[in-house]
PDB file of C-alpha atoms in Angstrom:
ATOM      1  CA  MET M 294      -7.439 -47.906  54.761  1.00  0.00           C
ATOM      2  CA  THR M 295      -7.039 -46.193  51.454  1.00  0.00           C
ATOM      3  CA  SER M 296      -4.034 -43.943  50.910  1.00  0.00           C
ATOM      4  CA  PHE M 297      -3.987 -41.120  48.432  1.00  0.00           C
ATOM      5  CA  LEU M 298      -0.896 -40.386  46.349  1.00  0.00           C
ATOM      6  CA  PRO M 299       0.252 -36.792  46.258  1.00  0.00           C
ATOM      7  CA  GLN M 300      -0.207 -34.827  43.035  1.00  0.00           C
ATOM      8  CA  SER M 301       3.538 -34.789  42.347  1.00  0.00           C
ATOM      9  CA  CYS M 302       3.536 -38.602  42.119  1.00  0.00           C
ATOM     10  CA  PHE M 303       0.793 -38.564  39.526  1.00  0.00           C
ATOM     11  CA  ARG M 304       2.796 -36.091  37.451  1.00  0.00           C
ATOM     12  CA  GLN M 305       5.901 -38.260  37.674  1.00  0.00           C
ATOM     13  CA  LEU M 306       4.010 -41.384  36.600  1.00  0.00           C
ATOM     14  CA  ALA M 307       2.427 -39.565  33.666  1.00  0.00           C
ATOM     15  CA  ARG M 308       5.797 -38.202  32.574  1.00  0.00           C
ATOM     16  CA  GLN M 309       7.359 -41.666  32.685  1.00  0.00           C
ATOM     17  CA  SER M 310       4.541 -43.177  30.636  1.00  0.00           C
ATOM     18  CA  LEU M 311       5.002 -40.544  27.935  1.00  0.00           C
ATOM     19  CA  THR M 312       8.782 -40.896  27.701  1.00  0.00           C
ATOM     20  CA  ARG M 313       8.737 -44.693  27.846  1.00  0.00           C
ATOM     21  CA  ARG M 314       9.959 -46.354  24.690  1.00  0.00           C
ATOM     22  CA  THR M 315       7.582 -48.222  22.470  1.00  0.00           C
ATOM     23  CA  PRO M 316       8.335 -51.952  22.111  1.00  0.00           C
ATOM     24  CA  VAL M 317       9.932 -53.012  18.844  1.00  0.00           C
ATOM     25  CA  PHE M 318       7.012 -55.214  17.774  1.00  0.00           C
ATOM     26  CA  LEU M 319       4.604 -52.263  18.219  1.00  0.00           C
ATOM     27  CA  ALA M 320       6.742 -49.690  16.374  1.00  0.00           C
ATOM     28  CA  PRO M 321       5.122 -50.061  12.902  1.00  0.00           C
ATOM     29  CA  GLU M 322       1.632 -49.809  14.340  1.00  0.00           C
ATOM     30  CA  SER M 323       2.410 -46.817  16.547  1.00  0.00           C
ATOM     31  CA  SER M 324       4.083 -44.909  13.673  1.00  0.00           C
ATOM     32  CA  ARG M 325       0.793 -45.013  11.799  1.00  0.00           C
ATOM     33  CA  PHE M 326      -0.820 -42.828  14.470  1.00  0.00           C
ATOM     34  CA  GLN M 327       2.166 -40.486  14.780  1.00  0.00           C
ATOM     35  CA  GLN M 328       1.968 -39.104  11.257  1.00  0.00           C
ATOM     36  CA  THR M 329       2.306 -35.355  10.848  1.00  0.00           C
ATOM     37  CA  GLN M 330      -1.068 -33.641  10.805  1.00  0.00           C
ATOM     38  CA  TYR M 331      -1.341 -30.199   9.240  1.00  0.00           C
ATOM     39  CA  PHE M 332      -3.695 -27.519  10.478  1.00  0.00           C
ATOM     40  CA  SER M 333      -5.225 -26.957   7.048  1.00  0.00           C
ATOM     41  CA  SER M 334      -7.119 -29.759   5.346  1.00  0.00           C
ATOM     42  CA  THR M 335      -6.791 -28.274   1.835  1.00  0.00           C
ATOM     43  CA  PRO M 336      -4.247 -29.837  -0.551  1.00  0.00           C
ATOM     44  CA  ARG M 337      -0.821 -28.200  -0.423  1.00  0.00           C
ATOM     45  CA  THR M 338       0.016 -28.896  -4.078  1.00  0.00           C
ATOM     46  CA  GLN M 339      -2.413 -26.488  -5.725  1.00  0.00           C
ATOM     47  CA  SER M 340      -1.852 -22.750  -6.093  1.00  0.00           C
ATOM     48  CA  ARG M 341      -5.044 -20.713  -5.938  1.00  0.00           C
ATOM     49  CA  ILE M 342      -3.607 -17.932  -8.081  1.00  0.00           C
ATOM     50  CA  GLY M 343      -1.188 -19.857 -10.290  1.00  0.00           C
ATOM     51  CA  GLY M 344      -3.734 -22.457 -11.344  1.00  0.00           C
ATOM     52  CA  ALA M 345      -6.332 -19.916 -12.472  1.00  0.00           C
ATOM     53  CA  PRO M 346      -6.420 -19.385 -16.262  1.00  0.00           C
ATOM     54  CA  ILE M 347      -5.706 -15.959 -17.753  1.00  0.00           C
ATOM     55  CA  SER M 348      -8.197 -14.432 -20.184  1.00  0.00           C
ATOM     56  CA  ILE M 349      -6.491 -12.799 -23.159  1.00  0.00           C
ATOM     57  CA  PRO M 350      -8.398 -10.021 -24.990  1.00  0.00           C
ATOM     58  CA  SER M 351      -8.789 -10.269 -28.739  1.00  0.00           C
ATOM     59  CA  GLU M 352      -6.519  -7.257 -29.374  1.00  0.00           C
ATOM     60  CA  VAL M 353      -3.630  -8.744 -27.341  1.00  0.00           C
ATOM     61  CA  SER M 354      -1.191 -11.280 -28.787  1.00  0.00           C
ATOM     62  CA  LEU M 355       1.443 -13.456 -27.114  1.00  0.00           C
ATOM     63  CA  LYS M 356       4.736 -14.430 -28.702  1.00  0.00           C
ATOM     64  CA  PHE M 357       7.071 -17.032 -27.170  1.00  0.00           C
ATOM     65  CA  ILE M 358      10.789 -16.386 -27.714  1.00  0.00           C
ATOM     66  CA  GLU M 359      13.373 -19.027 -26.821  1.00  0.00           C
ATOM     67  CA  LEU M 360      16.379 -17.658 -24.959  1.00  0.00           C
ATOM     68  CA  PRO M 361      19.966 -18.903 -25.476  1.00  0.00           C
ATOM     69  CA  GLN M 362      21.300 -21.130 -22.707  1.00  0.00           C
ATOM     70  CA  LEU M 363      24.699 -20.519 -21.149  1.00  0.00           C
ATOM     71  CA  ASN M 364      26.937 -23.337 -19.941  1.00  0.00           C
ATOM     72  CA  VAL M 365      27.298 -22.656 -16.222  1.00  0.00           C
ATOM     73  CA  ARG M 366      28.953 -25.164 -13.921  1.00  0.00           C
ATOM     74  CA  GLY M 367      27.433 -25.978 -10.574  1.00  0.00           C
ATOM     75  CA  GLN M 368      24.071 -24.971  -9.199  1.00  0.00           C
ATOM     76  CA  GLY M 369      23.522 -21.272  -9.699  1.00  0.00           C
ATOM     77  CA  LYS M 370      20.574 -19.060 -10.417  1.00  0.00           C
ATOM     78  CA  ASP M 371      17.714 -20.285 -12.528  1.00  0.00           C
ATOM     79  CA  GLN M 372      18.218 -19.661 -16.258  1.00  0.00           C
ATOM     80  CA  PRO M 373      14.968 -18.712 -18.014  1.00  0.00           C
ATOM     81  CA  LYS M 374      14.365 -20.615 -21.226  1.00  0.00           C
ATOM     82  CA  VAL M 375      11.395 -18.683 -22.626  1.00  0.00           C
ATOM     83  CA  GLU M 376      10.519 -15.004 -22.879  1.00  0.00           C
ATOM     84  CA  ILE M 377       6.958 -13.896 -23.560  1.00  0.00           C
ATOM     85  CA  GLU M 378       6.353 -10.796 -25.674  1.00  0.00           C
ATOM     86  CA  VAL M 379       2.937  -9.246 -25.027  1.00  0.00           C
ATOM     87  CA  THR M 380       1.682  -6.851 -27.718  1.00  0.00           C
ATOM     88  CA  GLY M 381      -1.444  -4.726 -27.450  1.00  0.00           C
ATOM     89  CA  PRO M 382      -2.948  -1.431 -28.573  1.00  0.00           C
ATOM     90  CA  LEU M 383      -1.073   0.545 -25.880  1.00  0.00           C
ATOM     91  CA  GLY M 384       2.394  -0.901 -26.398  1.00  0.00           C
ATOM     92  CA  GLN M 385       4.628  -3.928 -26.070  1.00  0.00           C
ATOM     93  CA  LEU M 386       6.086  -5.552 -22.939  1.00  0.00           C
ATOM     94  CA  LYS M 387       8.301  -8.566 -22.287  1.00  0.00           C
ATOM     95  CA  GLN M 388       8.672 -10.986 -19.400  1.00  0.00           C
ATOM     96  CA  THR M 389      11.028 -13.911 -18.821  1.00  0.00           C
ATOM     97  CA  ILE M 390       9.505 -17.151 -17.551  1.00  0.00           C
ATOM     98  CA  PRO M 391      11.402 -19.375 -15.059  1.00  0.00           C
ATOM     99  CA  SER M 392      12.614 -22.684 -16.451  1.00  0.00           C
ATOM    100  CA  PHE M 393      10.342 -24.715 -14.151  1.00  0.00           C
ATOM    101  CA  VAL M 394       7.172 -22.853 -15.248  1.00  0.00           C
ATOM    102  CA  THR M 395       5.253 -23.933 -18.355  1.00  0.00           C
ATOM    103  CA  VAL M 396       2.792 -21.618 -20.111  1.00  0.00           C
ATOM    104  CA  GLU M 397       0.113 -23.216 -22.290  1.00  0.00           C
ATOM    105  CA  HIS M 398      -1.602 -20.803 -24.674  1.00  0.00           C
ATOM    106  CA  ASP M 399      -4.918 -21.876 -26.179  1.00  0.00           C
ATOM    107  CA  GLU M 400      -5.572 -19.529 -29.090  1.00  0.00           C
ATOM    108  CA  ALA M 401      -9.064 -20.913 -29.735  1.00  0.00           C
ATOM    109  CA  SER M 402     -10.438 -20.123 -26.256  1.00  0.00           C
ATOM    110  CA  ARG M 403      -8.100 -17.133 -25.697  1.00  0.00           C
ATOM    111  CA  LYS M 404      -6.832 -18.609 -22.427  1.00  0.00           C
ATOM    112  CA  ALA M 405      -3.351 -19.076 -20.931  1.00  0.00           C
ATOM    113  CA  THR M 406      -2.635 -21.606 -18.176  1.00  0.00           C
ATOM    114  CA  LEU M 407       0.518 -21.924 -16.071  1.00  0.00           C
ATOM    115  CA  SER M 408       1.959 -25.040 -14.425  1.00  0.00           C
ATOM    116  CA  VAL M 409       5.175 -25.999 -12.628  1.00  0.00           C
ATOM    117  CA  GLN M 410       7.337 -29.118 -12.697  1.00  0.00           C
ATOM    118  CA  ASP M 411       7.086 -30.023  -8.991  1.00  0.00           C
ATOM    119  CA  SER M 412       4.499 -28.184  -6.926  1.00  0.00           C
ATOM    120  CA  MET M 413       5.845 -29.714  -3.701  1.00  0.00           C
ATOM    121  CA  ILE M 414       8.974 -27.521  -3.892  1.00  0.00           C
ATOM    122  CA  PRO M 415       8.249 -24.287  -1.976  1.00  0.00           C
ATOM    123  CA  HIS M 416      10.174 -22.034  -4.382  1.00  0.00           C
ATOM    124  CA  GLN M 417       8.349 -23.349  -7.431  1.00  0.00           C
ATOM    125  CA  ARG M 418       4.992 -23.129  -5.694  1.00  0.00           C
ATOM    126  CA  ALA M 419       5.707 -19.510  -4.697  1.00  0.00           C
ATOM    127  CA  MET M 420       6.867 -18.458  -8.162  1.00  0.00           C
ATOM    128  CA  TRP M 421       3.838 -20.163  -9.713  1.00  0.00           C
ATOM    129  CA  GLY M 422       1.428 -17.483  -8.538  1.00  0.00           C
ATOM    130  CA  THR M 423       3.975 -14.672  -8.905  1.00  0.00           C
ATOM    131  CA  THR M 424       4.633 -15.466 -12.557  1.00  0.00           C
ATOM    132  CA  ARG M 425       0.930 -15.704 -13.267  1.00  0.00           C
ATOM    133  CA  ALA M 426       0.264 -12.321 -11.595  1.00  0.00           C
ATOM    134  CA  ASN M 427       3.094 -10.640 -13.519  1.00  0.00           C
ATOM    135  CA  LEU M 428       1.806 -11.987 -16.828  1.00  0.00           C
ATOM    136  CA  GLN M 429      -1.712 -10.816 -15.992  1.00  0.00           C
ATOM    137  CA  ASN M 430      -0.381  -7.313 -15.233  1.00  0.00           C
ATOM    138  CA  LEU M 431       1.372  -7.188 -18.609  1.00  0.00           C
ATOM    139  CA  ILE M 432      -1.806  -8.140 -20.448  1.00  0.00           C
ATOM    140  CA  LEU M 433      -3.831  -5.503 -18.574  1.00  0.00           C
ATOM    141  CA  GLY M 434      -1.100  -2.922 -19.168  1.00  0.00           C
ATOM    142  CA  VAL M 435      -0.981  -3.227 -22.960  1.00  0.00           C
ATOM    143  CA  SER M 436      -4.782  -3.447 -23.257  1.00  0.00           C
ATOM    144  CA  GLU M 437      -6.147  -1.032 -20.633  1.00  0.00           C
ATOM    145  CA  GLY M 438      -3.154   0.521 -18.826  1.00  0.00           C
ATOM    146  CA  HIS M 439      -2.416   1.017 -15.146  1.00  0.00           C
ATOM    147  CA  VAL M 440      -3.396   4.134 -13.200  1.00  0.00           C
ATOM    148  CA  CYS M 441      -2.222   5.569  -9.873  1.00  0.00           C
ATOM    149  CA  ILE M 442      -4.115   8.470  -8.282  1.00  0.00           C
ATOM    150  CA  LEU M 443      -2.334  10.448  -5.569  1.00  0.00           C
ATOM    151  CA  SER M 444      -4.263  12.739  -3.235  1.00  0.00           C
ATOM    152  CA  LEU M 445      -2.509  15.568  -1.382  1.00  0.00           C
ATOM    153  CA  VAL M 446      -4.203  16.253   1.973  1.00  0.00           C
ATOM    154  CA  GLY M 447      -2.961  19.250   3.935  1.00  0.00           C
ATOM    155  CA  VAL M 448      -3.180  23.024   4.137  1.00  0.00           C
ATOM    156  CA  GLY M 449      -1.348  24.564   1.195  1.00  0.00           C
ATOM    157  CA  TYR M 450      -0.409  21.233  -0.401  1.00  0.00           C
ATOM    158  CA  ARG M 451      -0.213  21.600  -4.180  1.00  0.00           C
ATOM    159  CA  ALA M 452       1.254  19.753  -7.153  1.00  0.00           C
ATOM    160  CA  THR M 453       1.966  20.780 -10.736  1.00  0.00           C
ATOM    161  CA  VAL M 454       3.516  19.134 -13.795  1.00  0.00           C
ATOM    162  CA  GLU M 455       6.202  21.313 -15.378  1.00  0.00           C
ATOM    163  CA  PRO M 456       8.103  20.860 -18.672  1.00  0.00           C
ATOM    164  CA  THR M 457      11.363  22.046 -17.082  1.00  0.00           C
ATOM    165  CA  ALA M 458      12.995  21.885 -13.650  1.00  0.00           C
ATOM    166  CA  VAL M 459      15.315  24.184 -11.726  1.00  0.00           C
ATOM    167  CA  THR M 460      17.113  21.611  -9.561  1.00  0.00           C
ATOM    168  CA  LYS M 461      17.340  18.690 -12.022  1.00  0.00           C
ATOM    169  CA  GLU M 462      18.432  18.007 -15.556  1.00  0.00           C
ATOM    170  CA  PRO M 463      16.218  15.960 -17.920  1.00  0.00           C
ATOM    171  CA  GLU M 464      17.265  12.334 -18.338  1.00  0.00           C
ATOM    172  CA  TYR M 465      15.667  12.000 -21.788  1.00  0.00           C
ATOM    173  CA  PRO M 466      14.258  14.480 -24.337  1.00  0.00           C
ATOM    174  CA  GLY M 467      10.836  15.810 -23.434  1.00  0.00           C
ATOM    175  CA  GLN M 468      10.895  14.642 -19.813  1.00  0.00           C
ATOM    176  CA  GLN M 469       8.379  16.298 -17.525  1.00  0.00           C
ATOM    177  CA  PHE M 470       8.748  17.032 -13.821  1.00  0.00           C
ATOM    178  CA  VAL M 471       6.302  16.822 -10.922  1.00  0.00           C
ATOM    179  CA  SER M 472       6.666  19.851  -8.642  1.00  0.00           C
ATOM    180  CA  LEU M 473       5.401  19.421  -5.072  1.00  0.00           C
ATOM    181  CA  LYS M 474       4.524  22.024  -2.450  1.00  0.00           C
ATOM    182  CA  VAL M 475       4.037  20.034   0.729  1.00  0.00           C
ATOM    183  CA  GLY M 476       5.469  22.242   3.453  1.00  0.00           C
ATOM    184  CA  TYR M 477       9.183  22.320   2.595  1.00  0.00           C
ATOM    185  CA  SER M 478      11.173  25.522   2.175  1.00  0.00           C
ATOM    186  CA  HIS M 479      13.054  24.187  -0.862  1.00  0.00           C
ATOM    187  CA  PRO M 480      11.456  23.129  -4.180  1.00  0.00           C
ATOM    188  CA  ILE M 481      10.711  19.433  -4.685  1.00  0.00           C
ATOM    189  CA  GLU M 482      10.988  18.346  -8.313  1.00  0.00           C
ATOM    190  CA  LEU M 483      10.724  14.717  -9.421  1.00  0.00           C
ATOM    191  CA  GLY M 484      11.436  13.587 -12.956  1.00  0.00           C
ATOM    192  CA  VAL M 485       8.689  11.521 -14.559  1.00  0.00           C
ATOM    193  CA  PRO M 486      10.109   8.114 -15.659  1.00  0.00           C
ATOM    194  CA  LYS M 487      10.073   7.159 -19.304  1.00  0.00           C
ATOM    195  CA  GLY M 488       6.782   5.522 -20.278  1.00  0.00           C
ATOM    196  CA  VAL M 489       4.772   7.254 -17.529  1.00  0.00           C
ATOM    197  CA  THR M 490       2.301  10.068 -18.195  1.00  0.00           C
ATOM    198  CA  ALA M 491       1.665  12.526 -15.358  1.00  0.00           C
ATOM    199  CA  SER M 492      -1.129  15.095 -15.105  1.00  0.00           C
ATOM    200  CA  THR M 493      -2.853  17.175 -12.427  1.00  0.00           C
ATOM    201  CA  PRO M 494      -6.625  17.362 -13.007  1.00  0.00           C
ATOM    202  CA  GLN M 495      -6.841  19.226  -9.672  1.00  0.00           C
ATOM    203  CA  PRO M 496      -4.177  21.072  -7.663  1.00  0.00           C
ATOM    204  CA  THR M 497      -4.371  18.341  -4.993  1.00  0.00           C
ATOM    205  CA  ARG M 498      -4.561  15.360  -7.387  1.00  0.00           C
ATOM    206  CA  ILE M 499      -1.810  13.668  -9.380  1.00  0.00           C
ATOM    207  CA  LEU M 500      -2.768  11.180 -12.086  1.00  0.00           C
ATOM    208  CA  LEU M 501      -0.078   8.713 -13.240  1.00  0.00           C
ATOM    209  CA  GLN M 502      -0.659   6.412 -16.226  1.00  0.00           C
ATOM    210  CA  SER M 503       1.585   3.735 -17.744  1.00  0.00           C
ATOM    211  CA  THR M 504       1.549   0.284 -19.316  1.00  0.00           C
ATOM    212  CA  ASP M 505       4.147  -1.015 -16.824  1.00  0.00           C
ATOM    213  CA  ILE M 506       2.674  -1.430 -13.352  1.00  0.00           C
ATOM    214  CA  GLN M 507       6.074  -1.662 -11.657  1.00  0.00           C
ATOM    215  CA  THR M 508       7.290   1.654 -13.049  1.00  0.00           C
ATOM    216  CA  VAL M 509       4.136   3.626 -12.241  1.00  0.00           C
ATOM    217  CA  THR M 510       3.763   2.253  -8.706  1.00  0.00           C
ATOM    218  CA  GLN M 511       7.450   2.822  -7.948  1.00  0.00           C
ATOM    219  CA  PHE M 512       7.191   6.456  -9.023  1.00  0.00           C
ATOM    220  CA  ALA M 513       4.027   6.870  -6.927  1.00  0.00           C
ATOM    221  CA  ALA M 514       5.922   5.491  -3.906  1.00  0.00           C
ATOM    222  CA  GLU M 515       8.751   7.974  -4.474  1.00  0.00           C
ATOM    223  CA  ILE M 516       6.261  10.864  -4.447  1.00  0.00           C
ATOM    224  CA  ARG M 517       4.591   9.505  -1.315  1.00  0.00           C
ATOM    225  CA  GLU M 518       7.946   9.367   0.519  1.00  0.00           C
ATOM    226  CA  TRP M 519       8.031  13.181   0.736  1.00  0.00           C
ATOM    227  CA  ARG M 520       4.912  13.300   2.903  1.00  0.00           C
ATOM    228  CA  LYS M 521       3.826   9.977   4.347  1.00  0.00           C
ATOM    229  CA  PRO M 522       0.331  10.017   5.877  1.00  0.00           C
ATOM    230  CA  GLU M 523       0.543  10.796   9.587  1.00  0.00           C
ATOM    231  CA  PRO M 524      -2.030   9.413  12.060  1.00  0.00           C
ATOM    232  CA  TYR M 525      -2.800  12.511  14.166  1.00  0.00           C
ATOM    233  CA  LYS M 526      -4.075  15.116  11.675  1.00  0.00           C
ATOM    234  CA  GLY M 527      -4.518  12.811   8.674  1.00  0.00           C
ATOM    235  CA  LYS M 528      -2.208  14.891   6.461  1.00  0.00           C
ATOM    236  CA  GLY M 529       0.035  13.484   3.772  1.00  0.00           C
ATOM    237  CA  ILE M 530       0.075  11.990   0.278  1.00  0.00           C
ATOM    238  CA  PHE M 531      -2.354   9.106  -0.209  1.00  0.00           C
ATOM    239  CA  VAL M 532      -2.084   6.610  -3.101  1.00  0.00           C
ATOM    240  CA  ASN M 533      -5.130   4.946  -4.731  1.00  0.00           C
ATOM    241  CA  GLY M 534      -7.698   5.549  -2.022  1.00  0.00           C
ATOM    242  CA  GLU M 535      -5.303   4.780   0.820  1.00  0.00           C
ATOM    243  CA  THR M 536      -6.771   5.400   4.277  1.00  0.00           C
ATOM    244  CA  ILE M 537      -5.176   5.777   7.691  1.00  0.00           C
ATOM    245  CA  ARG M 538      -6.609   5.267  11.146  1.00  0.00           C
ATOM    246  CA  LEU M 539      -6.404   8.439  13.205  1.00  0.00           C
ATOM    247  CA  LYS M 540      -5.036   8.316  16.739  1.00  0.00           C
ATOM    248  CA  ALA M 541      -6.239  10.279  19.718  1.00  0.00           C
ATOM    249  CA  LYS M 542      -4.455  13.550  20.332  1.00  0.00           C
ATOM    250  CA  LYS M 543      -1.891  13.611  23.094  1.00  0.00           C
ATOM    251  CA  ILE M 544      -3.026  15.684  26.086  1.00  0.00           C
ATOM    252  CA  ARG M 545      -0.277  16.894  28.372  1.00  0.00           C
TER     253      ARG M 545
END
């Protein structure tokens, strides 16, 4: 007469077989099958952005400047050894390169390639692509420039660029101010940062131009903070073709 084991017994036997120790003479062989397997099959040592070469226009030149090294005891912040000076028809910008990043400039092919000392270190692998993107932005800034277009969507929303302001004092000679009318009772006046050119081709459009992408995008974000796009009526200040998904109206 055959007897059937309850399901709880099968679970207990399976649990014991999994937690049972592997014999010593089988340990090397079993470790071969217990190697860590990653979800992605692509190599983890190559950066898709950092490894791509940068094309340098003919009117742009790169100059490598060695920075002085300070004697600092212990392990502190990374000390950059090289600073790159990018010169173009629109201006001149500088960027410091981390000590573990190497920039190879081929003047014949007008290409620049970046590499790191040890791509297995997460910090170096992360800064690999970041440094390459920053250098690419500098080259585009001095050759073509960076543009931010802000759209004011709302009834009565207007913007103007004024040479003087009522609520603020100029930080440098000739500073202009962006005046916003976006539903507040008090005037909103924002000083244009140095190196940024602001204009209003339409009453509901603000055009910002600069060679430095960080400065122009930061100023655009400061303007957007006064009226963030809201999801019910779609009103607000939109930057560079920004869109928002509208929600259904609340019915009480």
